[in-house]
mmCIF file of C-alpha atoms in Angstrom:
data_model
loop_
_atom_site.group_PDB
_atom_site.id
_atom_site.type_symbol
_atom_site.label_atom_id
_atom_site.label_comp_id
_atom_site.label_asym_id
_atom_site.label_seq_id
_atom_site.Cartn_x
_atom_site.Cartn_y
_atom_site.Cartn_z
ATOM 1 C CA ARG A 1 77.729 37.528 87.949
ATOM 2 C CA LEU A 2 76.580 41.029 88.968
ATOM 3 C CA GLU A 3 80.029 41.270 91.229
ATOM 4 C CA GLY A 4 81.755 41.186 87.523
ATOM 5 C CA PHE A 5 80.081 44.487 86.326
ATOM 6 C CA ARG A 6 80.378 46.038 89.516
ATOM 7 C CA LYS A 7 83.923 45.696 89.446
ATOM 8 C CA ILE A 8 84.177 47.165 86.148
ATOM 9 C CA PHE A 9 81.910 50.077 87.055
ATOM 10 C CA GLN A 10 83.786 50.792 90.597
ATOM 11 C CA SER A 11 87.368 50.579 88.583
ATOM 12 C CA ARG A 12 86.230 53.116 86.026
ATOM 13 C CA THR A 13 84.553 55.530 88.477
ATOM 14 C CA GLY A 14 87.395 55.133 91.627
ATOM 15 C CA ASN A 15 84.413 54.131 93.587
ATOM 16 C CA GLY A 16 85.942 51.286 95.609
ATOM 17 C CA GLY A 17 83.129 51.029 98.454
ATOM 18 C CA ASP A 18 80.214 49.039 98.445
ATOM 19 C CA ASP A 19 78.026 51.784 97.234
ATOM 20 C CA GLU A 20 75.045 49.794 96.228
ATOM 21 C CA GLY A 21 72.991 52.847 94.810
ATOM 22 C CA VAL A 22 76.237 54.452 92.867
ATOM 23 C CA SER A 23 76.595 50.275 91.456
ATOM 24 C CA LYS A 24 73.194 50.311 90.375
ATOM 25 C CA LEU A 25 72.966 54.063 88.587
ATOM 26 C CA ASN A 26 76.329 52.866 87.074
ATOM 27 C CA LEU A 27 74.733 49.748 85.616
ATOM 28 C CA PHE A 28 71.833 51.643 84.772
ATOM 29 C CA ILE A 29 73.330 54.244 82.514
ATOM 30 C CA TYR A 30 75.691 51.253 80.500
ATOM 31 C CA LEU A 31 72.663 49.236 80.071
ATOM 32 C CA THR A 32 70.625 52.546 78.794
ATOM 33 C CA SER A 33 73.255 53.379 76.476
ATOM 34 C CA LEU A 34 73.495 49.969 74.903
ATOM 35 C CA ARG A 35 69.865 50.141 74.471
ATOM 36 C CA VAL A 36 70.449 53.552 72.510
ATOM 37 C CA PHE A 37 73.188 52.504 70.543
ATOM 38 C CA PRO A 38 71.780 51.409 67.391
ATOM 39 C CA PHE A 39 73.833 48.506 66.537
ATOM 40 C CA THR A 40 73.421 46.456 69.720
ATOM 41 C CA PRO A 41 70.479 43.806 69.605
ATOM 42 C CA ASN A 42 67.988 44.088 72.081
ATOM 43 C CA TRP A 43 67.260 40.091 71.936
ATOM 44 C CA PHE A 44 70.624 39.450 73.257
ATOM 45 C CA LEU A 45 70.743 42.028 75.789
ATOM 46 C CA ASN A 46 67.752 40.745 76.906
ATOM 47 C CA VAL A 47 68.924 37.304 76.833
ATOM 48 C CA ALA A 48 72.287 38.203 78.223
ATOM 49 C CA LEU A 49 71.005 40.232 81.258
ATOM 50 C CA ALA A 50 68.636 37.444 82.255
ATOM 51 C CA SER A 51 71.337 35.120 82.523
ATOM 52 C CA LEU A 52 73.606 37.628 84.286
ATOM 53 C CA GLU A 53 70.897 38.058 86.931
ATOM 54 C CA VAL A 54 70.302 41.693 86.570
ATOM 55 C CA PRO A 55 67.910 42.724 88.703
ATOM 56 C CA LEU A 56 64.527 43.865 87.930
ATOM 57 C CA SER A 57 64.686 47.411 89.235
ATOM 58 C CA VAL A 58 67.352 48.165 86.873
ATOM 59 C CA PHE A 59 66.674 46.242 83.695
ATOM 60 C CA VAL A 60 63.092 47.471 83.292
ATOM 61 C CA PRO A 61 63.973 51.462 83.828
ATOM 62 C CA SER A 62 66.610 50.979 81.543
ATOM 63 C CA LEU A 63 64.694 49.262 78.739
ATOM 64 C CA ILE A 64 61.811 52.001 79.035
ATOM 65 C CA VAL A 65 64.405 54.830 78.861
ATOM 66 C CA GLY A 66 66.761 53.377 76.373
ATOM 67 C CA LEU A 67 63.875 52.285 73.967
ATOM 68 C CA LEU A 68 61.877 55.701 74.071
ATOM 69 C CA PRO A 69 63.740 57.360 71.407
ATOM 70 C CA TYR A 70 63.597 54.714 69.106
ATOM 71 C CA ASN A 71 60.369 54.193 69.411
ATOM 72 C CA TYR A 72 59.618 58.122 69.039
ATOM 73 C CA LEU A 73 61.338 58.276 66.224
ATOM 74 C CA GLN A 74 59.565 55.210 64.652
ATOM 75 C CA VAL A 75 56.305 56.396 65.558
ATOM 76 C CA GLN A 76 56.895 60.137 63.812
ATOM 77 C CA ALA A 77 58.262 58.321 60.604
ATOM 78 C CA GLY A 78 54.930 56.184 60.540
ATOM 79 C CA LEU A 79 52.607 59.445 60.760
ATOM 80 C CA LEU A 80 54.666 60.996 58.019
ATOM 81 C CA LEU A 81 54.192 58.266 55.762
ATOM 82 C CA HIS A 82 50.635 58.048 56.785
ATOM 83 C CA ASP A 83 50.359 62.154 55.700
ATOM 84 C CA LEU A 84 52.023 61.050 52.415
#
């Protein structure tokens, strides 16, 4: 199932080799951008990526980095409302 992602990333980056590091980096960037994009439901990503058997070494860092901006803004808004 992950091979479909790899084929898409290799066709877009022009990387025809079996470089596992580049494929994981491209998958990380793609997943992180999906998490940062505000209209993608995170519950759907979690379920879909689990069924696609995305490795935890890619899933967890993309989860952390992708949700940091949203959580930071939420905390700042909460602090602002608390000061009112």
